[in-house]
Coordinates of C-alpha atoms in Angstrom, one line a residue:
Chain A
M8 CA 149.6 190.9 71.5
T9 CA 147.9 187.7 72.2
T10 CA 149.6 185.1 74.6
A11 CA 147.0 182.5 73.1
P12 CA 148.2 179.4 73.1
Y13 CA 148.2 177.1 70.1
L14 CA 146.1 173.7 70.1
V15 CA 146.2 170.8 67.8
I16 CA 143.2 168.3 67.5
L17 CA 143.7 165.4 66.5
G18 CA 140.5 163.6 65.7
G19 CA 139.8 159.7 64.6
S20 CA 137.8 156.9 64.8
A21 CA 138.7 152.8 63.6
G22 CA 142.4 152.9 63.5
G23 CA 142.8 156.4 64.9
L24 CA 144.0 155.0 68.3
Q25 CA 146.6 153.0 66.4
A26 CA 148.0 156.2 64.2
I27 CA 147.5 158.4 67.5
L28 CA 149.9 155.5 69.9
T29 CA 152.7 156.1 66.9
I30 CA 152.1 159.8 67.1
L31 CA 152.9 160.5 71.1
P32 CA 155.3 159.2 71.6
Q33 CA 157.6 161.8 69.1
L34 CA 156.0 164.9 70.7
D35 CA 158.5 167.4 71.8
V36 CA 159.2 167.4 75.7
K37 CA 158.4 171.2 75.2
L38 CA 155.2 171.5 73.2
Q39 CA 153.8 174.9 73.6
A40 CA 150.6 173.8 71.9
A41 CA 148.1 171.9 73.3
I42 CA 146.9 168.6 72.7
I43 CA 143.5 167.5 71.9
I44 CA 142.0 164.3 71.0
V45 CA 138.7 163.3 69.6
L46 CA 138.4 159.8 69.4
H47 CA 135.1 157.8 68.9
R48 CA 134.6 154.5 70.9
Q49 CA 132.7 153.4 73.7
T50 CA 131.5 154.4 76.7
H51 CA 133.5 151.5 78.5
Y52 CA 137.0 152.0 77.8
E53 CA 136.7 155.8 79.5
S54 CA 139.9 155.6 82.4
V55 CA 141.5 152.8 80.0
L56 CA 142.3 155.2 77.2
T57 CA 144.5 158.0 79.5
E58 CA 146.1 155.5 81.4
L59 CA 147.5 153.7 77.8
L60 CA 148.2 157.3 75.9
S61 CA 150.8 158.5 79.1
A62 CA 152.5 155.6 78.9
K63 CA 153.4 156.7 75.3
T64 CA 154.9 160.4 76.3
M65 CA 156.4 162.4 78.8
L66 CA 153.2 164.7 78.5
R67 CA 150.4 165.6 80.6
V68 CA 147.7 163.1 79.4
K69 CA 144.5 164.0 80.7
E70 CA 140.5 163.8 80.6
A71 CA 138.9 167.0 79.5
E72 CA 136.8 168.4 82.0
E73 CA 134.4 171.3 81.4
K74 CA 135.5 174.6 82.1
E75 CA 139.4 173.9 82.4
V76 CA 141.8 176.5 80.6
L77 CA 143.8 174.4 77.7
L78 CA 147.7 174.8 78.5
P79 CA 150.0 174.0 76.5
G80 CA 152.0 170.6 76.4
V81 CA 148.9 168.9 78.3
I82 CA 147.3 166.6 75.8
Y83 CA 142.9 166.0 76.7
I84 CA 140.7 163.5 75.9
A85 CA 137.7 164.6 74.8
P86 CA 135.6 162.2 77.1
A87 CA 133.4 159.0 76.0
D88 CA 129.5 160.1 75.2
Y89 CA 130.1 164.2 75.3
H90 CA 130.8 166.4 73.2
L91 CA 133.9 168.8 73.0
L92 CA 133.8 172.3 73.0
I93 CA 136.1 175.7 73.2
E94 CA 135.8 178.3 74.3
A95 CA 137.0 181.4 72.9
D96 CA 138.5 182.5 76.3
H97 CA 140.0 179.0 75.5
S98 CA 138.1 176.9 78.3
L99 CA 136.3 173.7 77.6
S100 CA 133.2 173.0 77.6
L101 CA 131.0 169.7 78.0
D102 CA 127.8 169.5 75.3
Y103 CA 125.5 166.5 75.9
S104 CA 123.5 167.4 73.0
E105 CA 122.4 164.6 70.5
K106 CA 125.2 162.7 68.2
V107 CA 126.9 164.2 65.0
N108 CA 128.0 161.6 62.3
F109 CA 126.2 158.7 64.7
S110 CA 129.5 159.9 67.2
R111 CA 129.7 161.5 70.4
P112 CA 132.4 162.8 70.7
S113 CA 131.5 164.2 67.5
I114 CA 135.2 165.5 65.2
D115 CA 133.5 167.8 63.5
V116 CA 131.6 169.4 66.2
T117 CA 135.4 170.0 68.3
F118 CA 136.8 171.3 65.4
E119 CA 134.3 173.3 64.8
A120 CA 134.5 175.1 67.8
A121 CA 137.6 175.2 68.0
A122 CA 137.9 176.9 64.5
A123 CA 135.9 179.7 65.7
A124 CA 138.1 179.8 68.9
Y125 CA 141.3 179.8 68.1
G126 CA 141.3 180.7 64.1
C127 CA 144.8 180.8 62.0
K128 CA 146.1 179.1 65.7
L129 CA 144.5 176.3 65.3
A130 CA 145.7 173.1 63.4
A131 CA 143.5 170.1 62.9
I132 CA 144.5 166.3 61.5
L133 CA 142.0 163.5 61.1
L134 CA 143.3 160.1 60.9
S135 CA 142.0 157.0 60.3
G136 CA 138.5 156.1 60.3
A137 CA 135.3 154.5 59.4
N138 CA 132.3 157.2 58.7
S139 CA 133.3 160.7 57.1
D140 CA 133.1 162.7 60.5
G141 CA 135.8 165.5 60.4
A142 CA 135.2 166.9 57.0
N143 CA 133.2 169.3 57.5
G144 CA 135.2 170.0 61.0
L145 CA 137.9 170.7 58.6
A146 CA 135.9 172.6 56.0
A147 CA 135.4 175.1 59.0
V148 CA 138.8 175.4 60.9
Y149 CA 140.6 175.9 57.0
A150 CA 137.8 178.5 56.2
A151 CA 138.9 180.1 59.5
G152 CA 142.6 180.4 58.5
G153 CA 143.6 176.9 60.8
I154 CA 145.6 174.4 59.1
T155 CA 144.2 171.1 57.9
V156 CA 145.5 167.9 57.7
V157 CA 144.8 164.7 57.2
Q158 CA 146.3 160.7 57.5
D159 CA 148.0 159.4 54.0
P160 CA 144.7 157.2 53.2
E161 CA 147.4 154.6 52.3
S162 CA 148.8 154.3 55.6
A163 CA 145.1 154.1 57.4
E164 CA 143.8 151.2 59.1
V165 CA 140.4 152.6 57.6
D166 CA 140.7 155.0 54.5
Y167 CA 137.1 156.1 54.8
M168 CA 138.0 159.2 57.1
P169 CA 140.6 160.7 55.5
R170 CA 139.0 160.3 52.0
Q171 CA 136.0 161.5 52.7
A172 CA 138.1 164.4 54.1
L173 CA 140.4 164.6 51.2
L174 CA 136.8 164.4 48.9
M175 CA 134.5 167.1 51.0
A176 CA 137.2 169.6 52.3
P177 CA 140.4 172.1 50.9
V178 CA 143.4 170.2 53.0
E179 CA 146.7 171.5 53.2
K180 CA 149.2 168.3 54.2
V181 CA 148.4 164.7 53.9
L182 CA 150.7 163.1 55.9
L183 CA 151.8 159.6 57.6
P184 CA 151.4 158.6 60.8
E185 CA 155.1 159.1 61.7
E186 CA 155.4 162.6 60.2
V187 CA 152.7 164.2 62.2
P188 CA 154.8 164.8 65.3
V189 CA 157.3 166.7 62.9
F190 CA 154.5 168.9 62.1
I191 CA 153.5 169.1 65.3
N192 CA 156.4 169.9 66.9
S193 CA 157.6 172.8 64.2
F194 CA 153.8 173.9 64.7
T195 CA 154.6 176.6 67.6
G196 CA 156.6 179.4 66.5
V197 CA 157.6 179.0 63.4
D198 CA 154.0 179.7 61.7
N199 CA 153.4 183.4 61.3
R200 CA 150.1 182.9 59.3
C201 CA 148.3 185.1 62.3
Chain B
M3 CA 128.9 174.4 57.2
I4 CA 131.7 176.3 56.7
R5 CA 131.2 179.9 59.1
N6 CA 128.8 180.0 60.9
P7 CA 125.9 182.4 59.8
V8 CA 125.0 184.1 63.1
S9 CA 128.2 185.4 64.7
E10 CA 128.5 185.4 68.8
P11 CA 128.1 189.0 68.8
E12 CA 124.7 188.7 66.9
V13 CA 124.2 185.4 69.5
A14 CA 124.6 187.5 72.4
L15 CA 121.9 190.3 70.9
L16 CA 119.4 187.4 70.3
L17 CA 119.9 186.6 74.0
N18 CA 119.5 189.9 75.3
D19 CA 115.9 189.8 73.3
V20 CA 114.8 186.9 74.8
L21 CA 115.4 187.9 78.0
E22 CA 114.0 191.3 77.6
K23 CA 110.7 190.4 76.3
Y24 CA 110.4 187.0 77.7
G25 CA 112.3 186.6 80.7
Y26 CA 114.3 183.8 79.7
D27 CA 118.2 184.5 80.8
F28 CA 120.5 182.2 78.6
T29 CA 123.5 185.3 79.3
D30 CA 125.3 183.2 81.8
Y31 CA 125.3 179.9 79.7
A32 CA 128.8 178.8 78.6
H33 CA 129.3 180.2 74.8
A34 CA 130.1 177.3 72.5
S35 CA 127.0 175.2 73.0
I36 CA 124.3 177.9 72.4
N37 CA 126.3 179.6 69.6
R38 CA 126.3 176.2 67.9
R39 CA 122.4 175.5 68.5
V40 CA 121.2 179.2 67.8
N41 CA 123.1 178.3 64.2
H42 CA 121.6 175.0 63.8
L43 CA 117.9 176.1 64.0
F44 CA 118.5 179.6 62.0
L45 CA 120.3 176.8 59.0
A46 CA 117.0 174.5 60.0
D47 CA 114.0 176.7 59.4
R48 CA 115.9 178.0 56.8
F49 CA 116.1 182.3 57.3
P50 CA 117.4 184.2 54.7
S51 CA 119.3 186.7 56.5
F52 CA 119.9 187.6 60.6
A53 CA 117.8 190.4 60.5
E54 CA 114.3 188.1 59.6
F55 CA 115.9 185.5 62.4
R56 CA 115.4 187.8 65.1
Y57 CA 112.2 189.9 64.1
R58 CA 110.4 186.1 64.2
I59 CA 111.6 185.9 67.9
I60 CA 111.0 189.5 69.0
S61 CA 107.2 189.3 67.4
D62 CA 106.7 186.0 67.5
A63 CA 105.9 184.0 71.3
D64 CA 105.2 181.1 70.1
Y65 CA 108.6 180.8 68.1
A66 CA 110.7 181.9 70.5
L67 CA 109.5 179.2 72.7
R68 CA 110.2 177.1 69.7
F69 CA 114.3 179.1 70.2
V70 CA 114.3 178.3 73.7
E71 CA 113.8 174.9 73.2
E72 CA 116.1 174.0 70.6
I73 CA 119.0 176.4 72.1
T74 CA 118.4 174.5 75.6
V75 CA 119.6 171.1 75.2
N76 CA 117.0 168.2 75.4
V77 CA 118.9 164.7 74.6
T78 CA 118.5 162.2 77.9
E79 CA 117.7 158.7 77.9
M80 CA 116.0 156.2 80.1
F81 CA 118.6 154.6 83.2
R82 CA 121.4 157.2 81.3
D83 CA 125.0 155.5 83.1
P84 CA 123.0 152.4 84.3
G85 CA 125.9 152.8 87.2
F86 CA 124.5 155.8 88.7
Y87 CA 120.6 154.1 88.8
N88 CA 123.0 151.3 90.4
A89 CA 124.5 153.2 93.5
L90 CA 121.0 155.0 93.6
R91 CA 119.1 152.2 94.2
T92 CA 121.8 150.6 96.4
Q93 CA 123.3 153.4 98.6
V94 CA 120.1 156.5 98.8
L95 CA 117.0 154.5 98.4
P96 CA 118.1 152.5 101.8
V97 CA 118.3 156.1 103.2
L98 CA 115.2 157.6 101.6
A99 CA 113.0 154.7 103.0
T100 CA 113.3 156.0 106.3
Y101 CA 111.3 159.1 106.3
P102 CA 107.5 158.8 106.2
F103 CA 107.3 160.9 103.1
I104 CA 110.0 161.3 100.7
R105 CA 110.3 164.8 98.4
I106 CA 112.6 164.6 95.4
W107 CA 113.0 167.7 92.9
H108 CA 114.5 166.5 89.4
A109 CA 115.5 170.0 87.8
G110 CA 116.3 170.2 84.4
C111 CA 114.0 166.8 84.0
S112 CA 113.6 167.9 79.9
T113 CA 111.4 165.2 78.3
G114 CA 111.3 163.4 81.7
E115 CA 112.6 160.3 80.5
E116 CA 114.8 160.3 84.3
V117 CA 112.4 160.6 86.0
Y118 CA 110.2 158.2 84.9
S119 CA 113.4 155.7 85.2
F120 CA 113.5 157.1 89.1
A121 CA 110.0 156.1 89.7
I122 CA 110.5 152.5 88.3
L123 CA 113.5 152.6 91.1
L124 CA 110.9 153.7 94.0
Q125 CA 108.3 151.3 92.5
E126 CA 110.7 148.3 92.9
A127 CA 111.6 149.8 96.2
N128 CA 108.3 149.5 97.5
L129 CA 108.5 153.1 98.4
L130 CA 106.5 155.6 95.3
H131 CA 103.9 155.3 97.4
K132 CA 105.2 158.0 99.9
S133 CA 107.1 159.6 97.6
V134 CA 106.5 162.7 95.1
I135 CA 108.6 163.9 92.1
Y136 CA 109.1 167.8 91.4
A137 CA 110.0 166.9 87.8
T138 CA 111.3 170.9 86.8
D139 CA 112.3 172.2 83.4
I140 CA 112.7 176.0 81.8
N141 CA 110.9 174.9 78.5
T142 CA 107.2 173.9 79.1
R143 CA 107.3 172.5 75.8
V144 CA 109.5 168.9 77.5
L145 CA 107.3 169.0 80.1
E146 CA 104.3 168.2 78.1
K147 CA 105.9 165.4 76.9
G148 CA 106.8 164.6 80.4
R149 CA 103.4 164.9 81.5
K150 CA 102.5 162.1 78.9
G151 CA 104.5 159.2 80.0
M152 CA 105.3 158.6 76.4
F153 CA 108.3 158.0 74.8
P154 CA 109.4 156.8 71.1
I155 CA 109.6 151.9 70.4
S156 CA 112.3 152.7 68.5
Q157 CA 114.1 153.6 72.5
M158 CA 113.2 150.7 74.7
Q159 CA 115.4 147.5 73.4
Q160 CA 118.6 150.7 74.0
Y161 CA 116.7 151.6 77.6
S162 CA 116.2 147.9 78.8
R163 CA 119.3 147.2 78.4
N164 CA 120.4 150.0 80.5
Y165 CA 117.2 149.1 83.2
M166 CA 119.0 145.9 83.3
E167 CA 123.2 147.0 83.7
A168 CA 121.4 149.0 86.5
G169 CA 120.4 145.6 88.3
G170 CA 116.9 145.8 86.8
K171 CA 114.9 143.1 88.6
E172 CA 112.1 143.1 86.3
D173 CA 110.4 142.6 82.8
F174 CA 110.5 145.6 81.3
S175 CA 108.6 146.2 79.5
S176 CA 105.9 145.2 82.1
Y177 CA 106.3 148.7 82.6
Y178 CA 105.0 150.1 79.4
T179 CA 102.6 148.9 76.7
A180 CA 103.3 149.3 73.6
N181 CA 101.1 152.0 71.3
Y182 CA 102.6 152.2 67.7
D183 CA 104.9 154.1 67.7
Y184 CA 105.7 155.0 71.4
A185 CA 105.8 153.0 74.2
K186 CA 103.1 154.6 77.0
F187 CA 104.5 153.9 81.1
R188 CA 102.0 152.4 83.7
E189 CA 99.5 155.6 84.5
N190 CA 100.5 155.2 88.6
L191 CA 104.0 155.9 88.2
G192 CA 103.1 159.4 86.3
E193 CA 100.5 160.0 89.4
K194 CA 103.3 160.8 91.7
I195 CA 105.7 163.3 89.3
I196 CA 104.6 167.0 89.2
F197 CA 105.7 168.7 86.2
S198 CA 106.3 171.7 86.7
P199 CA 108.2 174.5 85.0
H200 CA 110.8 176.3 87.0
N201 CA 113.6 178.5 86.0
L202 CA 117.5 177.6 87.4
V203 CA 118.7 181.5 86.9
T204 CA 115.6 183.1 88.0
D205 CA 113.6 180.7 90.4
G206 CA 114.7 179.9 93.6
S207 CA 113.5 177.2 96.4
F208 CA 110.3 176.0 96.4
N209 CA 110.7 173.6 98.7
E210 CA 112.7 170.6 101.2
F211 CA 113.7 168.0 99.7
Q212 CA 115.9 164.7 100.6
L213 CA 116.9 164.1 96.6
I214 CA 117.7 166.3 93.9
I215 CA 118.6 165.0 91.0
C216 CA 120.5 167.6 88.2
R217 CA 122.2 165.7 85.6
N218 CA 124.1 167.7 82.8
V219 CA 122.9 170.8 83.0
M220 CA 124.8 172.9 84.5
I221 CA 127.8 171.8 82.4
Y222 CA 126.3 174.4 79.8
F223 CA 126.2 177.5 82.4
N224 CA 129.1 179.7 83.5
K225 CA 131.1 179.9 86.7
T226 CA 129.1 182.2 88.2
L227 CA 126.0 180.8 87.5
Q228 CA 126.7 176.9 88.3
D229 CA 128.0 178.2 92.2
K230 CA 124.0 180.1 91.8
V231 CA 122.9 177.0 91.2
L232 CA 124.6 174.9 93.6
N233 CA 123.8 177.5 96.6
L234 CA 120.1 177.1 95.3
F235 CA 120.1 173.0 95.8
C236 CA 122.2 173.4 98.9
D237 CA 119.6 175.6 100.1
S238 CA 116.8 173.4 99.5
L239 CA 118.3 170.7 100.9
E240 CA 117.2 168.7 103.8
Q241 CA 120.3 168.0 106.3
L242 CA 122.3 164.5 105.2
G243 CA 120.0 165.2 101.9
F244 CA 121.5 163.8 98.4
L245 CA 122.7 165.8 96.0
A246 CA 122.9 163.9 92.4
L247 CA 124.9 165.7 89.1
G248 CA 126.1 164.2 85.6
S249 CA 129.0 162.1 84.7
K250 CA 131.4 164.8 84.5
E251 CA 130.3 167.1 86.7
T252 CA 131.7 168.2 90.6
L253 CA 131.2 169.9 93.6
N254 CA 135.1 170.1 93.6
F255 CA 136.4 174.5 93.8
T256 CA 132.4 175.3 94.0
S257 CA 131.1 177.5 97.0
V258 CA 129.8 174.6 98.2
T259 CA 132.2 171.7 98.0
D260 CA 133.1 172.0 101.9
K261 CA 129.1 171.7 102.6
F262 CA 129.0 168.2 100.8
K263 CA 130.7 164.8 101.2
Q264 CA 130.7 162.5 98.0
L265 CA 129.7 158.9 98.3
E266 CA 132.5 156.5 98.2
N267 CA 131.5 154.8 94.9
R268 CA 132.1 156.4 91.0
E269 CA 129.1 157.9 91.3
K270 CA 128.6 161.7 91.3
I271 CA 126.7 161.6 94.0
W272 CA 126.9 164.3 97.3
R273 CA 125.3 164.0 100.6
K274 CA 124.8 167.2 102.3
M275 CA 126.6 167.6 105.5
H276 CA 126.5 171.2 106.9
R277 CA 124.2 173.8 106.8

C-alpha cells in the first residue's frame, strides 16, 4: 500500500489563465489530490499570479519551492523562469536548464518528470495556448499509465496548443473548462487503474 | 520521447561509474534533473543501447568529461535577475569598498557570464583594481570558455537590457568588441578573475572571502549536500561577509540559518553574523 497522494497538473499558455480562473472556484475544498499549475508567463507577474489565484479558491495556493513535498489539497504554481521537476519521493525540484519549446517553465518538462514519479496516480490537463509545449509530455503521462486531458479547442482562447496535443498524443478526455473541476474532484478515490 | 530509454537504476549505475573511475560525485544530486539530462544526452548522441553508452563513459575519459558537462546545467546569462545586481551595486559594494583588498568567490560560475557582470560592477565602483574574483566550477570545459571572455553576440541585446535594468549607466557595448559571432570582453575585466576547477562536493575551502556568489547551483543538490556546501561557504566567509544565492534559494531550514541575516530587500543576499 502506498500513501502517495494523487497529482493533477494543469498546463497552459496564452489563454490558459482564463481557463484556470474558471476551474479553480469549483474545486472541492476537501480535495485529496495535489495540484500543480504550469503557466507560461512573463517573469514580472510573479507574485501577482499567486494572489490572483488565491482569491479564486479556498484551497491553499503557493509558489512551488524546491525540496518541498507535495501535499493533497494544495495548489502549487511553477515559478517563472524555472522548470519544475517532481522527484520519486514526491518532492519538488527546480531546474534552470535550457528553455524547452521556448518556454521556462516548460509544460513538457513537468509532465515528463511527473509521469516518471507518479505513473498512474497522475492526471495531466493541457489548456489553451499558442505553442506545442505539453504534447510530448502528455504522451509520456499516457505511457506511464496516467490520464491525459485536453481542453476542448473550441473553448480555448488560443486553440493551437490543445489541437497540437490532439494530433501528437493519446488523449483520453476532451473537456470544457467548466467540466474540468468535476473531473478533478472525482479523480481521487474512484479511479482504480493503479 | 515517450518513455525514458535510460531507467533510473541505470542512471544510478552510471553515476557510480563516474564516481569510481573519475572521482566526480553526483550521488547527492537531486535525481529528476540528472535523470532528464542523462536521457537527453543518450538520445542526442544516438547510442544504440545502454550498454554501449555505459561502455563509452567508462572507457573514454574525454567522453566522460562531456557526460559531466552535459548533466550539469550550464545555462547562465549576464546580469541574470537585474534586481539582484542592483542590490549588489547599492548594498554590498559600498561595504566591500572599505576593505583594502577584496576577495570574492564565485562558485559554480559555469561559462562566466555572471563573473564578468560582477567585474563590470566592480569597475564602475572603481574597485576592480583592488579585487580578485576566484571563479570556480566542477567542469573544466566551461571554465575554458569563461577564460576567453567571449560570449555569443546574439545575446548582447538581452544582456544590455539586463545591464540597464540593473542600474547600469554606461553604454554596455563599450565593454566588448564584436568579433563575428562573439563579443570579446575587455581584457582588463578578465585580469582580476582567476578561473579554476573546484568541486563543491569533494573539495574544501581555499581562502577567506568577503563575498561568495553561488547562484542556481544548490537547487540541483539534495538536502544533505546543500547543508554540507552551505557550511563550506560559511567557513570560507569572513565575519560580516556576504553570501549571494539564486532567486529561489534560501538558508531557511538549513543548519547555517542562525549564522546569517538576510539583507532587507527581495534579493537572496545574506550577511554572516556569527562564527
